[in-house]
Amino acid sequence: DAKTTQPPSMDCAEGRAANLPCNHSTISGNEYVYWYRQIHSQGPQYIIHGLKNNETNEMASLIITEDRKSSTLILPHATLRDTAVYYCIVRVDNNAGNMLTFGGGTRLMVKP
Amino acid sequence: KAGVTQTPRYLIKTRGQQVTLSCSPISGHRSVSWYQQTPGQGLQFLFEYFSETQRNKGNFPGRFSGRQFSNSRSEMNVSTLELGDSALYLCASSFASGIEKLFFGSGTQLSVL
């Protein structure tokens, strides 16, 4: 699976959009971009994933650049409960198993 | 629908002992994977079981082992505990193996003294 690079930490004001970048310049054509987050003392929580097109669900939006070398997770109206470590993961979706390679992630602090 | 359940939530052991951790996946999920989380190494994959068979194994010594039962519940065992085994052990389940998003439990915090 391709390696990802994320800033170690970011701050965001409550109510504003949080834009979390992820670089995955060595991504292959059949690799998906996944985002998980981990709130303190809990297990990681799936947020969203995508291959080429932008994706949106009830939690967030995922914007993938046309060359697929980077992506941005957008939390449209961040709340204090969104304070967490956000992990960007690139992996092939096949029947080879559920081994996720977590990097260091981005620690997002949402401030009042 | 109940989430992934891990027991116990906290555990204290001493060096040399062995420990067994339990994971009950979401009903209907057949894949269970285990991860170790430490401040120094972050989240690392241990192994995955699907339909009672180990599918993948991470880079951990043989002291770490696991199994899955016919009802998809899983256990992991660590023998001859070392201080460095102190970690949060997380279990994740999914319906299938390889394409599904994972649902994680809250983990078992193991402290080795």
Coordinates of C-alpha atoms in Angstrom, one line a residue:
Chain A
D1 CA 0.0 0.0 0.0
A2 CA 1.2 3.5 -0.8
K3 CA 2.6 5.7 1.9
T4 CA 0.7 8.8 3.1
T5 CA 1.9 12.1 4.6
Q6 CA -0.2 14.3 6.9
P7 CA 0.6 17.3 9.0
P8 CA 1.0 16.3 12.6
S9 CA -1.5 18.8 14.0
M10 CA -4.0 21.4 13.0
D11 CA -6.4 23.8 14.8
C12 CA -9.9 24.8 13.7
A13 CA -12.4 27.1 15.2
E14 CA -15.7 25.6 16.2
G15 CA -18.3 26.1 13.5
R16 CA -15.8 26.6 10.7
A17 CA -14.8 24.1 8.1
A18 CA -11.8 21.8 8.9
N19 CA -9.7 20.9 5.9
L20 CA -7.3 18.1 6.5
P21 CA -4.8 17.4 3.8
C22 CA -3.1 14.1 2.9
N23 CA -0.3 13.5 0.4
H24 CA -0.2 10.1 -1.3
S25 CA 2.0 10.8 -4.3
T26 CA 2.9 7.1 -4.9
I27 CA -0.7 5.9 -5.0
S28 CA -1.5 3.3 -7.6
G29 CA -4.5 3.2 -9.9
N30 CA -6.4 0.6 -7.9
E31 CA -5.7 2.1 -4.5
Y32 CA -8.5 3.8 -2.5
V33 CA -8.1 6.6 -0.1
Y34 CA -9.7 5.9 3.3
W35 CA -10.1 8.2 6.3
Y36 CA -10.6 7.1 9.9
R37 CA -10.5 9.2 13.1
Q38 CA -9.8 8.2 16.6
I39 CA -11.2 10.2 19.5
H40 CA -9.3 9.9 22.7
S41 CA -9.7 6.5 24.5
Q42 CA -11.8 5.0 21.7
G43 CA -11.2 2.8 18.7
P44 CA -10.8 4.3 15.2
Q45 CA -14.0 5.3 13.4
Y46 CA -14.5 5.0 9.7
I47 CA -15.3 8.4 8.1
I48 CA -15.2 8.1 4.3
H49 CA -13.4 6.6 1.4
G50 CA -13.0 7.1 -2.4
L51 CA -11.1 6.1 -5.5
K52 CA -11.2 9.0 -8.0
N53 CA -14.4 11.0 -7.6
N54 CA -15.2 13.3 -4.7
E55 CA -17.3 11.7 -2.1
T56 CA -19.7 13.1 0.5
N57 CA -21.6 11.5 3.4
E58 CA -23.2 12.6 6.6
M59 CA -19.9 13.0 8.3
A60 CA -17.6 14.6 5.8
S61 CA -16.5 15.3 2.2
L62 CA -13.5 13.8 0.5
I63 CA -11.9 15.8 -2.3
I64 CA -9.3 13.9 -4.4
T65 CA -7.1 15.7 -6.9
E66 CA -7.3 14.8 -10.5
D67 CA -3.9 13.2 -10.5
R68 CA -4.9 11.4 -7.2
K69 CA -1.6 12.3 -5.5
S70 CA -3.3 14.2 -2.7
S71 CA -6.7 14.5 -1.0
T72 CA -8.5 16.7 1.5
L73 CA -11.0 15.6 4.1
I74 CA -13.5 18.4 4.9
L75 CA -15.6 18.6 8.0
P76 CA -18.0 21.3 7.0
H77 CA -18.9 22.7 10.4
A78 CA -16.5 21.4 13.0
T79 CA -17.7 20.9 16.6
L80 CA -15.7 20.3 19.7
R81 CA -16.6 16.6 19.4
D82 CA -14.6 16.5 16.2
T83 CA -11.4 16.9 18.2
A84 CA -9.5 13.7 17.3
V85 CA -6.6 12.2 15.4
Y86 CA -7.5 11.8 11.7
Y87 CA -5.8 9.0 9.7
C88 CA -5.5 9.0 5.9
I89 CA -4.9 5.5 4.6
V90 CA -4.3 4.2 1.1
R91 CA -5.0 0.7 0.3
V92 CA -6.1 -1.7 -2.4
D93 CA -9.7 -2.9 -2.2
N94 CA -9.5 -6.6 -3.0
N95 CA -10.0 -9.8 -1.2
A96 CA -6.6 -9.8 0.3
G97 CA -7.6 -8.9 3.8
N98 CA -8.3 -6.1 6.1
M99 CA -4.7 -5.0 7.0
L100 CA -4.7 -1.3 7.4
T101 CA -1.4 0.6 7.6
F102 CA -1.9 3.6 9.9
G103 CA 0.6 6.5 9.8
G104 CA 0.9 9.2 12.4
G105 CA -2.3 11.0 11.5
T106 CA -3.2 14.6 12.1
R107 CA -4.3 15.7 15.5
L108 CA -7.2 18.1 15.0
M109 CA -8.0 20.4 17.8
V110 CA -11.3 22.2 17.5
K111 CA -11.4 25.3 19.7
P112 CA -14.4 27.3 20.9
Chain B
K1 CA -27.2 -3.3 16.5
A2 CA -24.5 -3.8 19.1
G3 CA -21.0 -2.7 18.3
V4 CA -17.8 -4.5 18.6
T5 CA -17.3 -5.6 22.2
Q6 CA -13.9 -6.2 23.7
T7 CA -13.2 -7.6 27.2
P8 CA -11.8 -6.9 29.5
R9 CA -11.4 -3.1 29.2
Y10 CA -8.4 -2.9 31.4
L11 CA -5.9 -5.6 32.4
I12 CA -2.7 -5.5 34.6
K13 CA -0.2 -8.4 34.3
T14 CA 3.4 -9.0 35.3
R15 CA 6.3 -9.9 33.1
G16 CA 6.4 -13.6 32.1
Q17 CA 2.6 -14.1 32.4
Q18 CA 0.3 -14.8 29.6
V19 CA -2.9 -13.0 28.7
T20 CA -6.0 -13.7 26.6
L21 CA -8.2 -10.9 25.2
S22 CA -11.6 -11.4 23.8
C23 CA -13.5 -9.7 20.9
S24 CA -17.1 -10.1 19.9
P25 CA -17.7 -8.7 16.4
I26 CA -20.9 -7.1 15.2
S27 CA -23.6 -9.7 14.5
G28 CA -23.1 -11.0 11.0
H29 CA -19.5 -9.9 10.6
R30 CA -17.1 -12.7 9.7
S31 CA -13.8 -10.8 9.6
V32 CA -12.0 -9.9 12.8
S33 CA -8.7 -8.1 12.9
W34 CA -6.5 -7.1 15.8
Y35 CA -4.3 -4.0 16.2
Q36 CA -1.8 -2.9 18.8
Q37 CA -1.5 0.8 19.7
T38 CA 1.4 2.2 21.6
P39 CA 2.6 5.9 21.9
G40 CA 5.9 5.0 20.2
Q41 CA 4.8 2.8 17.4
G42 CA 1.2 4.0 16.8
L43 CA -1.4 1.6 15.4
Q44 CA 0.1 -1.6 14.1
F45 CA -1.7 -4.6 12.5
L46 CA -1.4 -7.9 14.4
F47 CA -3.5 -10.4 12.4
E48 CA -6.9 -11.0 10.8
Y49 CA -9.2 -13.9 10.9
F50 CA -12.0 -14.7 8.5
S51 CA -14.2 -17.7 8.8
E52 CA -11.9 -19.2 11.5
T53 CA -8.8 -18.9 9.3
Q54 CA -6.0 -16.5 9.7
R55 CA -5.7 -14.4 6.6
N56 CA -2.9 -12.0 7.3
K57 CA -0.3 -11.6 10.0
G58 CA 1.6 -8.5 10.9
N59 CA 5.3 -8.3 12.0
F60 CA 5.0 -9.5 15.5
P61 CA 6.8 -12.4 17.3
G62 CA 5.2 -15.8 17.7
R63 CA 4.3 -14.9 21.3
F64 CA 1.3 -13.2 19.8
S65 CA -1.4 -15.6 18.6
G66 CA -5.1 -15.6 17.9
R67 CA -8.0 -17.7 16.9
Q68 CA -11.5 -17.3 15.7
F69 CA -14.5 -19.4 16.7
S70 CA -17.4 -20.6 14.6
N71 CA -19.6 -17.8 15.9
S72 CA -16.9 -15.3 14.7
R73 CA -15.8 -14.3 18.2
S74 CA -12.1 -14.0 18.4
E75 CA -9.4 -14.2 21.0
M76 CA -5.8 -13.1 21.0
N77 CA -3.2 -14.5 23.3
V78 CA 0.1 -13.1 24.3
S79 CA 2.5 -15.4 26.1
T80 CA 5.6 -14.6 28.2
L81 CA 4.6 -11.0 28.5
E82 CA 7.2 -8.3 28.2
L83 CA 7.1 -4.7 29.4
G84 CA 6.9 -3.5 25.8
D85 CA 3.7 -5.4 25.3
S86 CA 1.9 -2.7 27.3
A87 CA -0.5 -1.2 24.8
L88 CA -4.1 -0.7 23.8
Y89 CA -5.2 -3.7 21.9
L90 CA -8.0 -3.0 19.4
C91 CA -10.3 -5.4 17.6
A92 CA -12.1 -4.5 14.4
S93 CA -14.8 -6.4 12.6
S94 CA -16.3 -6.3 9.1
F95 CA -18.7 -8.3 7.1
A96 CA -16.2 -9.5 4.5
S97 CA -12.4 -9.4 4.2
G98 CA -10.6 -6.9 2.0
I99 CA -13.1 -4.3 0.9
E100 CA -15.2 -3.4 3.8
K101 CA -14.9 -0.5 6.2
L102 CA -13.8 -1.7 9.6
F103 CA -15.7 -1.2 12.9
F104 CA -13.5 -0.9 15.9
G105 CA -14.1 -1.7 19.5
S106 CA -12.9 0.5 22.4
G107 CA -10.0 -1.8 23.0
T108 CA -8.3 -3.5 26.0
Q109 CA -5.7 -1.5 27.8
L110 CA -3.0 -3.9 28.9
S111 CA -0.4 -2.9 31.4
V112 CA 2.6 -5.1 32.0
L113 CA 4.5 -4.5 35.2

